[in-house]
């Protein structure tokens, strides 16, 4: 059994989760040793507890891994674990990153520059228009749009990114063999062709109500910030905003009509200190993407590789070797790209082959 398969099994064992999986791995040193450990040995691991430890060895044996692997193959899904190099960097840095990600499509290095757009399922026409417009404009500036494939604001944000022929990621509260809502299966297929549809839940997981708050931490975790377009006072979108704040992400809110039920949540966010988002410029300015945003998306200023490298840089110095590794581009090509960016005054070289974004 491979480590990926072991993590798939642990992900399917009830009550284990990310924090306990990390604790087990740290205590035993390898997943192989975790799987060979007795209940008494597992009980010594902090954060696991005697009740879970006592039933864990038997629970592992009862998991039907073959059935799960067959579903993964049938639906053309790949699995990325939190031990893999291509696990999303933004997500890796949250408190409880998913043990595994089921991915239909591709997660790319440039998806590090991502913004989540969330909001009400019962959105107004104004909300739907605004979400699609923001999705389109942000995506047109090279930003990956993250949302939850839900009815209303989520699907409009995805459609905006697709309209711009750019990248978008949908995070599900069900397994990839159970796309929810069902009427968004075609939308999910389109997203997987130009981005990714992902889930931490086993393939056949139904869209249980309790799954959605859990998946919301992934939406915010993948992103640099969350834009709430419309939300009632007790909307699930506000849970995503709470997750964003806990993860140190920025929170934006689009102002709405004072007498609208679906604006009460967003207007309250603004009162509590969320950044006002009247347009895409407010979001781009917050992340110091003014220069990047002004670049025509057809590549007349920056080509695709130059844009990718630019998104990987910040005001903190980054060594050329790290840029090479994160971008997946060869060292010779990276050197040329960085030189071009320097000539165009997008980056500055510091001593020791370190680079910063201007």
GROMACS .gro file of C-alpha atoms in nm:
model
  358
    1UNK     CA    1   0.000   0.000   0.000
    2UNK     CA    2   0.133   0.344  -0.095
    3UNK     CA    3   0.126   0.650   0.133
    4UNK     CA    4  -0.139   0.804  -0.092
    5UNK     CA    5  -0.359   0.498  -0.042
    6UNK     CA    6  -0.297   0.504   0.333
    7UNK     CA    7  -0.404   0.869   0.348
    8UNK     CA    8  -0.714   0.789   0.144
    9UNK     CA    9  -0.802   0.526   0.405
   10UNK     CA   10  -0.738   0.757   0.701
   11UNK     CA   11  -0.948   1.024   0.530
   12UNK     CA   12  -1.237   0.775   0.520
   13UNK     CA   13  -1.208   0.674   0.887
   14UNK     CA   14  -1.466   0.861   1.092
   15UNK     CA   15  -1.337   1.127   1.334
   16UNK     CA   16  -0.973   1.115   1.224
   17UNK     CA   17  -0.941   1.427   1.010
   18UNK     CA   18  -0.645   1.647   0.933
   19UNK     CA   19  -0.525   1.740   1.284
   20UNK     CA   20  -0.527   1.382   1.414
   21UNK     CA   21  -0.365   1.250   1.095
   22UNK     CA   22  -0.082   1.501   1.137
   23UNK     CA   23  -0.046   1.405   1.504
   24UNK     CA   24  -0.030   1.034   1.417
   25UNK     CA   25   0.230   1.092   1.147
   26UNK     CA   26   0.442   1.304   1.379
   27UNK     CA   27   0.426   1.047   1.662
   28UNK     CA   28   0.495   0.731   1.460
   29UNK     CA   29   0.722   0.886   1.194
   30UNK     CA   30   0.561   0.707   0.900
   31UNK     CA   31   0.219   0.607   0.775
   32UNK     CA   32   0.330   0.245   0.755
   33UNK     CA   33   0.392   0.246   1.132
   34UNK     CA   34   0.055   0.414   1.192
   35UNK     CA   35  -0.120   0.130   1.011
   36UNK     CA   36   0.073  -0.136   1.207
   37UNK     CA   37   0.010   0.027   1.546
   38UNK     CA   38  -0.224  -0.125   1.805
   39UNK     CA   39  -0.509   0.061   1.967
   40UNK     CA   40  -0.304   0.098   2.287
   41UNK     CA   41  -0.013   0.250   2.097
   42UNK     CA   42  -0.243   0.490   1.908
   43UNK     CA   43  -0.399   0.590   2.240
   44UNK     CA   44  -0.067   0.746   2.343
   45UNK     CA   45  -0.093   1.002   2.063
   46UNK     CA   46  -0.201   1.344   2.181
   47UNK     CA   47  -0.528   1.467   2.025
   48UNK     CA   48  -0.645   1.115   1.931
   49UNK     CA   49  -0.795   0.996   2.258
   50UNK     CA   50  -0.870   0.643   2.389
   51UNK     CA   51  -1.215   0.598   2.232
   52UNK     CA   52  -1.102   0.673   1.876
   53UNK     CA   53  -0.774   0.484   1.931
   54UNK     CA   54  -0.955   0.168   2.044
   55UNK     CA   55  -1.163   0.140   1.727
   56UNK     CA   56  -0.917   0.283   1.475
   57UNK     CA   57  -0.725  -0.039   1.379
   58UNK     CA   58  -1.051  -0.222   1.302
   59UNK     CA   59  -1.196   0.081   1.122
   60UNK     CA   60  -0.891   0.090   0.893
   61UNK     CA   61  -0.942  -0.278   0.804
   62UNK     CA   62  -1.308  -0.219   0.719
   63UNK     CA   63  -1.242   0.055   0.463
   64UNK     CA   64  -1.308  -0.066   0.107
   65UNK     CA   65  -1.012   0.097  -0.066
   66UNK     CA   66  -1.064  -0.093  -0.393
   67UNK     CA   67  -1.414   0.048  -0.432
   68UNK     CA   68  -1.279   0.400  -0.377
   69UNK     CA   69  -0.994   0.350  -0.624
   70UNK     CA   70  -1.238   0.216  -0.885
   71UNK     CA   71  -1.453   0.529  -0.849
   72UNK     CA   72  -1.145   0.753  -0.875
   73UNK     CA   73  -1.048   0.580  -1.200
   74UNK     CA   74  -1.403   0.578  -1.338
   75UNK     CA   75  -1.446   0.955  -1.295
   76UNK     CA   76  -1.098   1.052  -1.417
   77UNK     CA   77  -0.998   1.197  -1.080
   78UNK     CA   78  -0.649   1.234  -0.937
   79UNK     CA   79  -0.556   1.250  -0.571
   80UNK     CA   80  -0.318   1.503  -0.416
   81UNK     CA   81  -0.217   1.454  -0.052
   82UNK     CA   82  -0.079   1.708   0.191
   83UNK     CA   83   0.256   1.527   0.162
   84UNK     CA   84   0.282   1.594  -0.213
   85UNK     CA   85   0.487   1.876  -0.368
   86UNK     CA   86   0.199   1.987  -0.590
   87UNK     CA   87  -0.039   2.036  -0.296
   88UNK     CA   88  -0.164   2.398  -0.314
   89UNK     CA   89   0.073   2.622  -0.118
   90UNK     CA   90  -0.199   2.856   0.011
   91UNK     CA   91  -0.398   2.563   0.150
   92UNK     CA   92  -0.095   2.394   0.306
   93UNK     CA   93  -0.051   2.691   0.539
   94UNK     CA   94  -0.391   2.676   0.712
   95UNK     CA   95  -0.444   2.518   1.054
   96UNK     CA   96  -0.622   2.205   0.930
   97UNK     CA   97  -0.538   2.143   0.562
   98UNK     CA   98  -0.731   1.856   0.401
   99UNK     CA   99  -0.547   1.524   0.419
  100UNK     CA  100  -0.633   1.454   0.057
  101UNK     CA  101  -0.778   1.649  -0.231
  102UNK     CA  102  -0.975   1.470  -0.500
  103UNK     CA  103  -0.914   1.672  -0.816
  104UNK     CA  104  -1.088   1.667  -1.152
  105UNK     CA  105  -0.889   1.898  -1.376
  106UNK     CA  106  -0.562   2.058  -1.274
  107UNK     CA  107  -0.437   2.278  -0.993
  108UNK     CA  108  -0.149   2.490  -1.127
  109UNK     CA  109   0.122   2.707  -0.964
  110UNK     CA  110  -0.050   3.023  -1.088
  111UNK     CA  111  -0.355   2.932  -0.879
  112UNK     CA  112  -0.162   3.071  -0.583
  113UNK     CA  113  -0.298   3.406  -0.703
  114UNK     CA  114  -0.663   3.330  -0.625
  115UNK     CA  115  -0.964   3.518  -0.494
  116UNK     CA  116  -1.280   3.352  -0.363
  117UNK     CA  117  -1.621   3.492  -0.451
  118UNK     CA  118  -1.908   3.371  -0.230
  119UNK     CA  119  -2.261   3.467  -0.145
  120UNK     CA  120  -2.627   3.378  -0.123
  121UNK     CA  121  -2.790   3.090  -0.308
  122UNK     CA  122  -3.105   3.304  -0.327
  123UNK     CA  123  -2.927   3.598  -0.487
  124UNK     CA  124  -3.094   3.895  -0.649
  125UNK     CA  125  -3.043   3.984  -1.014
  126UNK     CA  126  -2.805   4.258  -0.896
  127UNK     CA  127  -2.605   4.004  -0.696
  128UNK     CA  128  -2.582   3.756  -0.983
  129UNK     CA  129  -2.470   4.029  -1.223
  130UNK     CA  130  -2.212   4.161  -0.977
  131UNK     CA  131  -2.067   3.815  -0.905
  132UNK     CA  132  -2.033   3.733  -1.274
  133UNK     CA  133  -1.878   4.073  -1.348
  134UNK     CA  134  -1.625   4.038  -1.063
  135UNK     CA  135  -1.544   3.682  -1.171
  136UNK     CA  136  -1.491   3.795  -1.528
  137UNK     CA  137  -1.280   4.100  -1.446
  138UNK     CA  138  -1.060   3.937  -1.181
  139UNK     CA  139  -1.005   3.632  -1.402
  140UNK     CA  140  -0.924   3.859  -1.696
  141UNK     CA  141  -0.639   3.997  -1.487
  142UNK     CA  142  -0.491   3.652  -1.431
  143UNK     CA  143  -0.654   3.577  -1.096
  144UNK     CA  144  -0.802   3.232  -1.035
  145UNK     CA  145  -1.162   3.245  -0.913
  146UNK     CA  146  -1.251   3.007  -0.628
  147UNK     CA  147  -1.608   2.930  -0.522
  148UNK     CA  148  -1.838   2.647  -0.421
  149UNK     CA  149  -2.044   2.559  -0.734
  150UNK     CA  150  -2.364   2.640  -0.540
  151UNK     CA  151  -2.669   2.803  -0.691
  152UNK     CA  152  -2.669   3.181  -0.697
  153UNK     CA  153  -2.352   3.382  -0.639
  154UNK     CA  154  -2.110   3.087  -0.658
  155UNK     CA  155  -2.215   2.964  -1.000
  156UNK     CA  156  -2.226   3.321  -1.136
  157UNK     CA  157  -1.865   3.378  -1.023
  158UNK     CA  158  -1.754   3.057  -1.195
  159UNK     CA  159  -1.941   3.155  -1.512
  160UNK     CA  160  -1.770   3.493  -1.515
  161UNK     CA  161  -1.426   3.330  -1.507
  162UNK     CA  162  -1.526   3.085  -1.780
  163UNK     CA  163  -1.660   3.372  -1.990
  164UNK     CA  164  -1.314   3.529  -1.966
  165UNK     CA  165  -1.168   3.191  -2.071
  166UNK     CA  166  -0.959   3.185  -1.757
  167UNK     CA  167  -0.911   2.964  -1.452
  168UNK     CA  168  -1.163   2.884  -1.182
  169UNK     CA  169  -1.176   2.624  -0.903
  170UNK     CA  170  -1.496   2.478  -0.757
  171UNK     CA  171  -1.483   2.326  -0.407
  172UNK     CA  172  -1.758   2.076  -0.333
  173UNK     CA  173  -1.934   1.972  -0.013
  174UNK     CA  174  -1.987   1.626  -0.161
  175UNK     CA  175  -1.779   1.361  -0.336
  176UNK     CA  176  -1.684   1.404  -0.701
  177UNK     CA  177  -1.909   1.111  -0.791
  178UNK     CA  178  -2.200   1.312  -0.648
  179UNK     CA  179  -2.186   1.657  -0.806
  180UNK     CA  180  -2.417   1.894  -0.619
  181UNK     CA  181  -2.637   2.062  -0.716
  182UNK     CA  182  -2.717   1.811  -0.989
  183UNK     CA  183  -2.813   2.079  -1.243
  184UNK     CA  184  -2.454   2.209  -1.227
  185UNK     CA  185  -2.293   1.892  -1.365
  186UNK     CA  186  -2.235   2.057  -1.704
  187UNK     CA  187  -2.088   2.361  -1.529
  188UNK     CA  188  -1.860   2.133  -1.327
  189UNK     CA  189  -1.740   1.967  -1.649
  190UNK     CA  190  -1.658   2.306  -1.803
  191UNK     CA  191  -1.472   2.413  -1.488
  192UNK     CA  192  -1.264   2.095  -1.487
  193UNK     CA  193  -1.157   2.167  -1.845
  194UNK     CA  194  -1.012   2.509  -1.761
  195UNK     CA  195  -0.944   2.475  -1.389
  196UNK     CA  196  -1.042   2.217  -1.130
  197UNK     CA  197  -1.333   2.072  -0.937
  198UNK     CA  198  -1.209   1.951  -0.601
  199UNK     CA  199  -1.327   1.791  -0.278
  200UNK     CA  200  -1.177   1.647   0.038
  201UNK     CA  201  -1.468   1.405   0.075
  202UNK     CA  202  -1.455   1.042  -0.047
  203UNK     CA  203  -1.593   0.993  -0.398
  204UNK     CA  204  -1.946   0.875  -0.314
  205UNK     CA  205  -2.009   1.122  -0.029
  206UNK     CA  206  -2.358   1.271  -0.045
  207UNK     CA  207  -2.406   1.650  -0.005
  208UNK     CA  208  -2.479   1.632   0.366
  209UNK     CA  209  -2.561   1.965   0.533
  210UNK     CA  210  -2.270   1.932   0.776
  211UNK     CA  211  -2.015   1.906   0.494
  212UNK     CA  212  -2.055   2.261   0.370
  213UNK     CA  213  -1.914   2.455   0.666
  214UNK     CA  214  -1.615   2.220   0.651
  215UNK     CA  215  -1.557   2.278   0.280
  216UNK     CA  216  -1.578   2.656   0.332
  217UNK     CA  217  -1.235   2.658   0.500
  218UNK     CA  218  -1.092   2.516   0.175
  219UNK     CA  219  -1.253   2.790  -0.035
  220UNK     CA  220  -1.091   3.058   0.181
  221UNK     CA  221  -0.772   2.855   0.232
  222UNK     CA  222  -0.703   2.836  -0.140
  223UNK     CA  223  -0.744   3.211  -0.174
  224UNK     CA  224  -0.563   3.530  -0.083
  225UNK     CA  225  -0.895   3.690   0.001
  226UNK     CA  226  -1.272   3.635   0.001
  227UNK     CA  227  -1.527   3.865  -0.162
  228UNK     CA  228  -1.880   3.834  -0.025
  229UNK     CA  229  -2.129   3.963  -0.280
  230UNK     CA  230  -2.464   3.899  -0.112
  231UNK     CA  231  -2.546   3.722   0.213
  232UNK     CA  232  -2.828   3.711   0.463
  233UNK     CA  233  -2.744   3.755   0.832
  234UNK     CA  234  -2.703   3.379   0.886
  235UNK     CA  235  -2.568   3.285   0.545
  236UNK     CA  236  -2.314   3.007   0.491
  237UNK     CA  237  -2.108   3.262   0.299
  238UNK     CA  238  -2.038   3.437   0.628
  239UNK     CA  239  -1.884   3.113   0.758
  240UNK     CA  240  -1.638   3.133   0.469
  241UNK     CA  241  -1.557   3.490   0.570
  242UNK     CA  242  -1.500   3.377   0.930
  243UNK     CA  243  -1.266   3.105   0.802
  244UNK     CA  244  -1.081   3.365   0.596
  245UNK     CA  245  -1.025   3.586   0.900
  246UNK     CA  246  -0.899   3.288   1.105
  247UNK     CA  247  -0.659   3.202   0.824
  248UNK     CA  248  -0.528   3.558   0.796
  249UNK     CA  249  -0.695   3.623   0.461
  250UNK     CA  250  -0.852   3.950   0.349
  251UNK     CA  251  -1.230   3.986   0.353
  252UNK     CA  252  -1.419   4.213   0.112
  253UNK     CA  253  -1.790   4.286   0.094
  254UNK     CA  254  -1.998   4.434  -0.185
  255UNK     CA  255  -2.248   4.689  -0.045
  256UNK     CA  256  -2.615   4.623  -0.109
  257UNK     CA  257  -2.955   4.785  -0.063
  258UNK     CA  258  -3.030   4.852   0.303
  259UNK     CA  259  -3.378   4.699   0.277
  260UNK     CA  260  -3.265   4.378   0.106
  261UNK     CA  261  -3.249   4.057   0.314
  262UNK     CA  262  -2.956   3.931   0.108
  263UNK     CA  263  -2.759   4.248   0.181
  264UNK     CA  264  -2.791   4.240   0.560
  265UNK     CA  265  -2.492   4.006   0.597
  266UNK     CA  266  -2.263   4.193   0.359
  267UNK     CA  267  -2.352   4.536   0.499
  268UNK     CA  268  -2.286   4.401   0.849
  269UNK     CA  269  -1.944   4.275   0.735
  270UNK     CA  270  -1.858   4.628   0.620
  271UNK     CA  271  -1.967   4.770   0.956
  272UNK     CA  272  -1.741   4.513   1.127
  273UNK     CA  273  -1.438   4.616   0.924
  274UNK     CA  274  -1.449   4.418   0.599
  275UNK     CA  275  -1.302   4.608   0.306
  276UNK     CA  276  -1.557   4.776   0.082
  277UNK     CA  277  -1.553   4.632  -0.271
  278UNK     CA  278  -1.732   4.864  -0.510
  279UNK     CA  279  -1.539   4.725  -0.806
  280UNK     CA  280  -1.248   4.509  -0.910
  281UNK     CA  281  -1.004   4.798  -0.853
  282UNK     CA  282  -1.065   4.788  -0.477
  283UNK     CA  283  -0.957   4.425  -0.465
  284UNK     CA  284  -0.657   4.462  -0.696
  285UNK     CA  285  -0.527   4.763  -0.504
  286UNK     CA  286  -0.545   4.580  -0.172
  287UNK     CA  287  -0.307   4.313  -0.304
  288UNK     CA  288  -0.081   4.566  -0.475
  289UNK     CA  289  -0.173   4.425  -0.816
  290UNK     CA  290  -0.217   4.761  -0.985
  291UNK     CA  291   0.069   4.709  -1.233
  292UNK     CA  292  -0.029   4.351  -1.296
  293UNK     CA  293  -0.392   4.445  -1.340
  294UNK     CA  294  -0.307   4.706  -1.599
  295UNK     CA  295  -0.146   4.445  -1.823
  296UNK     CA  296  -0.357   4.345  -2.124
  297UNK     CA  297  -0.457   3.984  -2.080
  298UNK     CA  298  -0.372   3.897  -2.442
  299UNK     CA  299  -0.007   3.908  -2.340
  300UNK     CA  300   0.107   4.216  -2.529
  301UNK     CA  301   0.292   4.326  -2.211
  302UNK     CA  302   0.352   3.998  -2.028
  303UNK     CA  303   0.335   3.655  -2.185
  304UNK     CA  304   0.193   3.353  -2.002
  305UNK     CA  305   0.521   3.246  -1.836
  306UNK     CA  306   0.609   3.604  -1.739
  307UNK     CA  307   0.266   3.646  -1.578
  308UNK     CA  308   0.310   3.318  -1.386
  309UNK     CA  309   0.652   3.417  -1.253
  310UNK     CA  310   0.524   3.763  -1.161
  311UNK     CA  311   0.241   3.613  -0.952
  312UNK     CA  312   0.492   3.401  -0.759
  313UNK     CA  313   0.687   3.707  -0.646
  314UNK     CA  314   0.614   3.953  -0.365
  315UNK     CA  315   0.789   4.226  -0.170
  316UNK     CA  316   0.985   3.955   0.012
  317UNK     CA  317   1.302   3.842  -0.169
  318UNK     CA  318   1.276   3.503  -0.343
  319UNK     CA  319   1.573   3.311  -0.480
  320UNK     CA  320   1.585   3.215  -0.847
  321UNK     CA  321   1.602   2.843  -0.758
  322UNK     CA  322   1.278   2.871  -0.557
  323UNK     CA  323   1.107   3.054  -0.842
  324UNK     CA  324   1.221   2.779  -1.076
  325UNK     CA  325   1.084   2.506  -0.848
  326UNK     CA  326   0.748   2.674  -0.781
  327UNK     CA  327   0.683   2.760  -1.146
  328UNK     CA  328   0.801   2.430  -1.292
  329UNK     CA  329   0.998   2.622  -1.556
  330UNK     CA  330   1.360   2.532  -1.638
  331UNK     CA  331   1.643   2.740  -1.491
  332UNK     CA  332   1.767   2.881  -1.823
  333UNK     CA  333   1.417   2.991  -1.922
  334UNK     CA  334   1.357   3.141  -1.574
  335UNK     CA  335   1.671   3.350  -1.606
  336UNK     CA  336   1.543   3.495  -1.935
  337UNK     CA  337   1.195   3.560  -1.794
  338UNK     CA  338   1.333   3.741  -1.490
  339UNK     CA  339   1.557   3.952  -1.713
  340UNK     CA  340   1.257   4.051  -1.927
  341UNK     CA  341   1.051   4.137  -1.619
  342UNK     CA  342   1.340   4.346  -1.488
  343UNK     CA  343   1.368   4.533  -1.818
  344UNK     CA  344   0.992   4.596  -1.813
  345UNK     CA  345   1.031   4.724  -1.453
  346UNK     CA  346   0.805   4.462  -1.300
  347UNK     CA  347   1.074   4.306  -1.080
  348UNK     CA  348   1.401   4.404  -0.922
  349UNK     CA  349   1.704   4.182  -0.872
  350UNK     CA  350   1.875   4.186  -0.531
  351UNK     CA  351   2.216   4.042  -0.440
  352UNK     CA  352   2.246   3.662  -0.441
  353UNK     CA  353   2.002   3.604  -0.731
  354UNK     CA  354   1.705   3.711  -0.520
  355UNK     CA  355   1.410   3.891  -0.678
  356UNK     CA  356   1.125   4.110  -0.554
  357UNK     CA  357   0.810   4.245  -0.717
  358UNK     CA  358   0.819   4.620  -0.782
   0.00000   0.00000   0.00000
